[in-house]
Short mmCIF file of C-alpha atoms in Angstrom, two decimals:
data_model
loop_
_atom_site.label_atom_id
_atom_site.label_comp_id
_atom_site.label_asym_id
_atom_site.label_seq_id
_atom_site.Cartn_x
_atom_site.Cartn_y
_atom_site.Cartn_z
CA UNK J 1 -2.31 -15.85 -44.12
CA UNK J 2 -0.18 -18.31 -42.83
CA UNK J 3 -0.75 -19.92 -39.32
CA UNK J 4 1.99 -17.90 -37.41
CA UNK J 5 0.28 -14.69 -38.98
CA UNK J 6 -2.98 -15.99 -37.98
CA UNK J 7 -1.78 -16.70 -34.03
CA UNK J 8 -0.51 -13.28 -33.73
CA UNK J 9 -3.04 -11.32 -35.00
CA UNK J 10 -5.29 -13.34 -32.38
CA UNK J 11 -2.66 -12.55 -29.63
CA UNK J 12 -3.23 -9.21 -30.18
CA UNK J 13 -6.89 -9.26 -30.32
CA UNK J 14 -7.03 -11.22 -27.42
CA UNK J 15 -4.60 -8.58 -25.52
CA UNK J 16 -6.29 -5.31 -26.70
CA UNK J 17 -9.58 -7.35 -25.40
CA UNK J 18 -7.75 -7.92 -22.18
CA UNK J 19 -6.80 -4.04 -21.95
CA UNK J 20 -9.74 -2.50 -22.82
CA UNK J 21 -11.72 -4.67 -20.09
CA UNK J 22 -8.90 -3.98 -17.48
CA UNK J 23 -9.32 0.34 -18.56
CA UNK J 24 -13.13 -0.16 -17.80
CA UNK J 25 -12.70 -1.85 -14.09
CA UNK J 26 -10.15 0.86 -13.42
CA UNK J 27 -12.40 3.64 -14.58
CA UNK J 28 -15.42 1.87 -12.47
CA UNK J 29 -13.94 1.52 -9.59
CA UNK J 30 -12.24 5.43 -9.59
CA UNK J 31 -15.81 6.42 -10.13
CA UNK J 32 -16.76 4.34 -7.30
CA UNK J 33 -14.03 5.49 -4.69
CA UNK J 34 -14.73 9.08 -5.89
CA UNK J 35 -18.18 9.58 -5.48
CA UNK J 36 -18.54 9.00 -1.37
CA UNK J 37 -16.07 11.84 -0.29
CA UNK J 38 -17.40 13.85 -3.25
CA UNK J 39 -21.15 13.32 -1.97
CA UNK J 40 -20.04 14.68 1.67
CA UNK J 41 -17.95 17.41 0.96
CA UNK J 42 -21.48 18.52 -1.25
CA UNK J 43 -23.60 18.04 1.60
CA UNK J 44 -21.07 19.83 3.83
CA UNK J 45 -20.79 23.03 1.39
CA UNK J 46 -24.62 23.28 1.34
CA UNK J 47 -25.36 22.92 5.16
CA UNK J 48 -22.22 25.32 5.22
CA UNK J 49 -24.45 27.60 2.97
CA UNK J 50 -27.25 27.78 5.40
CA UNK J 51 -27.34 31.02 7.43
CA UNK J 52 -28.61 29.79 10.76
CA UNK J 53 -25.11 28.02 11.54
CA UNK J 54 -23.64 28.79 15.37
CA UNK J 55 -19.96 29.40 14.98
CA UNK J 56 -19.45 25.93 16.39
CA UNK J 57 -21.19 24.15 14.23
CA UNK J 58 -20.03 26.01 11.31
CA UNK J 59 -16.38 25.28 12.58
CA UNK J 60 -17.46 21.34 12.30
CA UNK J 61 -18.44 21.24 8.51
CA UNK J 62 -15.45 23.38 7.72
CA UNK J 63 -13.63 20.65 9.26
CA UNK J 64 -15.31 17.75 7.24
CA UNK J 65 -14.48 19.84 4.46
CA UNK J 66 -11.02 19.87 4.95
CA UNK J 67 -11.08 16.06 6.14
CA UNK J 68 -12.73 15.37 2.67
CA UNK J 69 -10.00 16.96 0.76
CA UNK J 70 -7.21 15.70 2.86
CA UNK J 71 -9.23 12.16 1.35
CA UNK J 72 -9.24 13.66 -2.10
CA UNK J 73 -5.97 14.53 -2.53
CA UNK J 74 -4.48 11.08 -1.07
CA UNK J 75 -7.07 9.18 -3.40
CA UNK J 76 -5.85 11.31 -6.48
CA UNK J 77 -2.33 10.97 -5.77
CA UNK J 78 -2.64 7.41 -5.47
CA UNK J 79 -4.93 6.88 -8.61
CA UNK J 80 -1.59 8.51 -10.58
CA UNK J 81 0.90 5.88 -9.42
CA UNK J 82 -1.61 3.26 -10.20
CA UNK J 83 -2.36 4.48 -13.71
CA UNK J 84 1.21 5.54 -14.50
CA UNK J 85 1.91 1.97 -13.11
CA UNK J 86 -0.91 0.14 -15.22
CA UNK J 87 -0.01 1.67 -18.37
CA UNK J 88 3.81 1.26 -18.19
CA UNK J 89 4.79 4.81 -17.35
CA UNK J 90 6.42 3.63 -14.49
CA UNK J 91 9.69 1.85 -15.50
CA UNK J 92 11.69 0.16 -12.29
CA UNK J 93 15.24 1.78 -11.87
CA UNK J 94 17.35 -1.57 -10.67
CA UNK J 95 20.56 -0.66 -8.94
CA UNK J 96 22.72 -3.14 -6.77
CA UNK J 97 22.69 -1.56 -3.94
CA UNK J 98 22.55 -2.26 0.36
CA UNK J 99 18.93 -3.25 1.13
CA UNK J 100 19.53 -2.08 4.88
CA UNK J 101 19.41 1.58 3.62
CA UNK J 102 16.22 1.19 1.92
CA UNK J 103 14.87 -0.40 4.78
CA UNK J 104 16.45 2.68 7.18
CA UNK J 105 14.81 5.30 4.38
CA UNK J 106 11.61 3.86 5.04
CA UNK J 107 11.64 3.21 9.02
CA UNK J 108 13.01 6.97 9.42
CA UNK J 109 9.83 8.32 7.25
CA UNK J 110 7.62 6.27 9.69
CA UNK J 111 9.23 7.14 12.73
CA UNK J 112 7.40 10.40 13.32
CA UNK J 113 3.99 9.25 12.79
CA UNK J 114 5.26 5.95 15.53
CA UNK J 115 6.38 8.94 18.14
CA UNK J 116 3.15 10.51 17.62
CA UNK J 117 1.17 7.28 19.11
CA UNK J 118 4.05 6.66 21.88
CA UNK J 119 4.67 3.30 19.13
CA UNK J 120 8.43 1.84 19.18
CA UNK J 121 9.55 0.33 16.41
CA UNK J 122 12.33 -2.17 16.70
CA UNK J 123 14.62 -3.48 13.98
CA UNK J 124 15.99 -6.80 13.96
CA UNK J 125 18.12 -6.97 11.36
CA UNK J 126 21.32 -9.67 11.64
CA UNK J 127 24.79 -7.54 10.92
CA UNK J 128 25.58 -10.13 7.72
CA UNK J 129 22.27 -8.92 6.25
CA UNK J 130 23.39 -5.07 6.58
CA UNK J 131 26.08 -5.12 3.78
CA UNK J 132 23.64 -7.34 1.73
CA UNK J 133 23.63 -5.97 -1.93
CA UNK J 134 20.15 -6.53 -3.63
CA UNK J 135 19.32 -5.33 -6.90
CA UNK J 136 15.88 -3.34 -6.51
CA UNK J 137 14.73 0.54 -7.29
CA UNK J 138 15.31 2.00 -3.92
CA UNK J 139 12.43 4.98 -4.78
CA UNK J 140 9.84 1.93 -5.20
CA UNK J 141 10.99 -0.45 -2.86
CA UNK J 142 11.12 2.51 -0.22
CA UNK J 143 7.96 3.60 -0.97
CA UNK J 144 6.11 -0.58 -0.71
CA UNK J 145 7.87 -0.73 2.76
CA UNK J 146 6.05 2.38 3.94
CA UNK J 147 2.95 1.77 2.81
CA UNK J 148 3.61 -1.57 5.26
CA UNK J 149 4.97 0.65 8.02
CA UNK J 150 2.34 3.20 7.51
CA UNK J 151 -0.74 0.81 7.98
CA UNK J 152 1.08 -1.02 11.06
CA UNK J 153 1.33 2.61 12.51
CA UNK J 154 -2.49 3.57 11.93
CA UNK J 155 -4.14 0.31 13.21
CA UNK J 156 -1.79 -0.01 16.38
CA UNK J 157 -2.55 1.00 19.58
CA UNK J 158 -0.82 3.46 21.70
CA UNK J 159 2.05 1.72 23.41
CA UNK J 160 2.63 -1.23 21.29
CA UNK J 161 5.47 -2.15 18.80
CA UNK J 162 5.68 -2.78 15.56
CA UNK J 163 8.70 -4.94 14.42
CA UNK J 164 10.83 -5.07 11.82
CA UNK J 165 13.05 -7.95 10.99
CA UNK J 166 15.60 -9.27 7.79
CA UNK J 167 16.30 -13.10 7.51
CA UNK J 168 17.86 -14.63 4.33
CA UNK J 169 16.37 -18.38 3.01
CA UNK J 170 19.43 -19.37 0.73
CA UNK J 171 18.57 -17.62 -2.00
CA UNK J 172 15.24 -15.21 -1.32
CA UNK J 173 15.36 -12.59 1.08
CA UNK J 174 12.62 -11.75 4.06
CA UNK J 175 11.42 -8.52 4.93
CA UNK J 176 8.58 -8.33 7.91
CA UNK J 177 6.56 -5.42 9.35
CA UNK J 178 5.02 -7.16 12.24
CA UNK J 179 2.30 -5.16 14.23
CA UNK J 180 0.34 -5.77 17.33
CA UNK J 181 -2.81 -4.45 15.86
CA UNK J 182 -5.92 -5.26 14.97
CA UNK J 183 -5.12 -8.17 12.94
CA UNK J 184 -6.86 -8.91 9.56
CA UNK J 185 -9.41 -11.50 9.69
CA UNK J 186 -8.85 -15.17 8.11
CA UNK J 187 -11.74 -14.02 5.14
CA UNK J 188 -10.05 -11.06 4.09
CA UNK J 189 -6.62 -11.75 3.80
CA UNK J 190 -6.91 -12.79 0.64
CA UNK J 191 -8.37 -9.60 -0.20
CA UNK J 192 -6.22 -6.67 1.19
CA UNK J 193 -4.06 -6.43 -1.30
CA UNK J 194 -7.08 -5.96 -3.49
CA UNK J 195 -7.48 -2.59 -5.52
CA UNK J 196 -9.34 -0.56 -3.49
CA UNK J 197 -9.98 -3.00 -0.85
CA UNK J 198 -10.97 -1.68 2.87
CA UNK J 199 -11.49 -4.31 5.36
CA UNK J 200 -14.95 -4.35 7.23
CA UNK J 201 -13.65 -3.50 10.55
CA UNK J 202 -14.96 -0.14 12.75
CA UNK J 203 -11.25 0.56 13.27
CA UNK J 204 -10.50 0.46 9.60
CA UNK J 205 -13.83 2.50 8.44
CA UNK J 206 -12.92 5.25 10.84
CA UNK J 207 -9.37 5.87 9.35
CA UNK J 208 -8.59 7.66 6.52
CA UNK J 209 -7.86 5.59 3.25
CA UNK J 210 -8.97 4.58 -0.26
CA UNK J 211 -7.31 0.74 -0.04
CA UNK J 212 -4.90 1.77 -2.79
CA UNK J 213 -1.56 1.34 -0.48
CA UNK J 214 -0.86 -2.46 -0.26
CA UNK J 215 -2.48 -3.10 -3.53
CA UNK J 216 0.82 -0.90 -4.77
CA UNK J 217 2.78 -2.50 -2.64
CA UNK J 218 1.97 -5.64 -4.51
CA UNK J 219 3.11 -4.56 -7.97
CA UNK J 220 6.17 -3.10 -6.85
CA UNK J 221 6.82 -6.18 -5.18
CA UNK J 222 6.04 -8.62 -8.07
CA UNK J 223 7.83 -6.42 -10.23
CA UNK J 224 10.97 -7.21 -8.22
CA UNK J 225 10.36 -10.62 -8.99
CA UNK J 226 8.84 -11.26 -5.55
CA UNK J 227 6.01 -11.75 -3.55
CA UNK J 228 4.19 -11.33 -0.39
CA UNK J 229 1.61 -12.71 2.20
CA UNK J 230 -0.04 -11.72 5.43
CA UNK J 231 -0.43 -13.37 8.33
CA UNK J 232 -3.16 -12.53 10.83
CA UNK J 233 -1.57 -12.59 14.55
CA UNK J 234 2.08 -12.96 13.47
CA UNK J 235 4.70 -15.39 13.80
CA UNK J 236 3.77 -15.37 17.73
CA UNK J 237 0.11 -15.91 17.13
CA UNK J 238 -0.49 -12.95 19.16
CA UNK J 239 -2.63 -9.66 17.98
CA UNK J 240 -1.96 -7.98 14.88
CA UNK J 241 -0.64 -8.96 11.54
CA UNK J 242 2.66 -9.71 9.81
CA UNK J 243 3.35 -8.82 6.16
CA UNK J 244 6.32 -10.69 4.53
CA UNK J 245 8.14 -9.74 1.51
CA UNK J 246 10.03 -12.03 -0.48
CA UNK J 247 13.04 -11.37 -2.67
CA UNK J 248 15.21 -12.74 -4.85
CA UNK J 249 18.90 -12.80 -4.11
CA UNK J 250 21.16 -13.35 -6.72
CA UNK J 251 24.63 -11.83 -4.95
CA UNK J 252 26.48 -13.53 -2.25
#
């Protein structure tokens, strides 16, 4: 076997390695997220099965139930865009097209959710920057930037405003969802974009989530040939958090 044959077939070892130790984290930590809500929604059915229930309190595990599924059915959806991400299903659908409308589609899926909590949301973007053309898959890219607007939405107060701004770098593109929320600790910023990672805050643990949002976010982003970072307080230093995107531009 000659030494190019040899380096290959090594390659591959070493990648099918690689794969079959990235399948068994994947399938740990589904097991993982899975078996809390599965656990209460048990414990809920059986109490449920008891006869000396009041109506009230029947009406309560009924509604853990549901709040269990609700969990369930977020946590499977996401697990399918992961995998079908993972394993290449997913194949990016570049089209040059304005980056402003993706950004609209996005802030106008939000907005209801932002009425609901009496939340503004304010976009700053410069009128050069609204004609931009930007190659990206405008399903994907859409879908990043509300996973961003979503989680500025849920840890936000009533009142506040969440911001969201364009600014061009000669050649890479910004994107911010700024928040004035509970922020993200220095420790775990390195972390939230972790698979599956759920910051230790009480207002985090009481919201619904399985940590699977800006971990997609990521990969969509990367896969665009960008990146992203968080920063804890924004640009003003103030409460809440900032996420950045970074892009690319290769039009004029």
């Amino acid at each position: 076997i000659s030494q190019r044959e040899e380096k290959i077939k090594t390659q591959l070892k070493e990648a099918a390695a690689i794969e079959k130790e990235n399948t068994k984290s994947l399938v740990t930590d589904i097991s993982h997220q899975l078996k809390t809500p599965m656990a209460a929604l048990k414990a809920s059915l059986e109490i449920l099965d008891q006869e000396d229930l009041n109506e009230g309190e029947r009406k309560e595990f009924l509604k853990r139930c549901q709040d269990q599924m609700t969990g369930l059915e977020q946590l499977s959806s996401a697990l399918i865009q992961i995998s079908r991400m993972e394993t290449g299903m997913i194949r990016l659908q570049m089209e040059e097209k304005r980056i402003f409308d993706t950004v609209l589609l996005a802030v106008n899926r939000i907005i209801p959710k932002a009425e609901d909590k009496k939340i503004a949301v304010e976009l700053e973007i410069p009128e050069p920057l609204q004609t931009l053309i930007l190659s990206h898959d405008t399903k994907w890219m859409t879908e990043a930037l509300i996973n961003l607007m979503d989680n500025a939405v849920k840890y936000s107060p009533e009142g506040s405003r969440i911001r969201i701004s364009m600014d061009r770098w000669i050649n890479f593109l910004h994107i911010c969802v700024e928040d004035e929320g509970i922020g993200i600790p220095k420790e775990e910023q390195h972390k939230v974009f972790q698979r599956f990672y759920r910051g230790g805050a009480r207002e985090v643990r009481c919201q619904q989530g399985s940590g699977i949002g800006l971990f997609l976010t990521r990969e969509i982003i990367n896969r665009h040939c960008g990146t992203i970072k968080v920063i804890s307080g924004g640009r003003r230093k103030q409460k809440g958090s900032l996420f950045q995107i970074q892009l690319p531009v290769t039009s004029t």
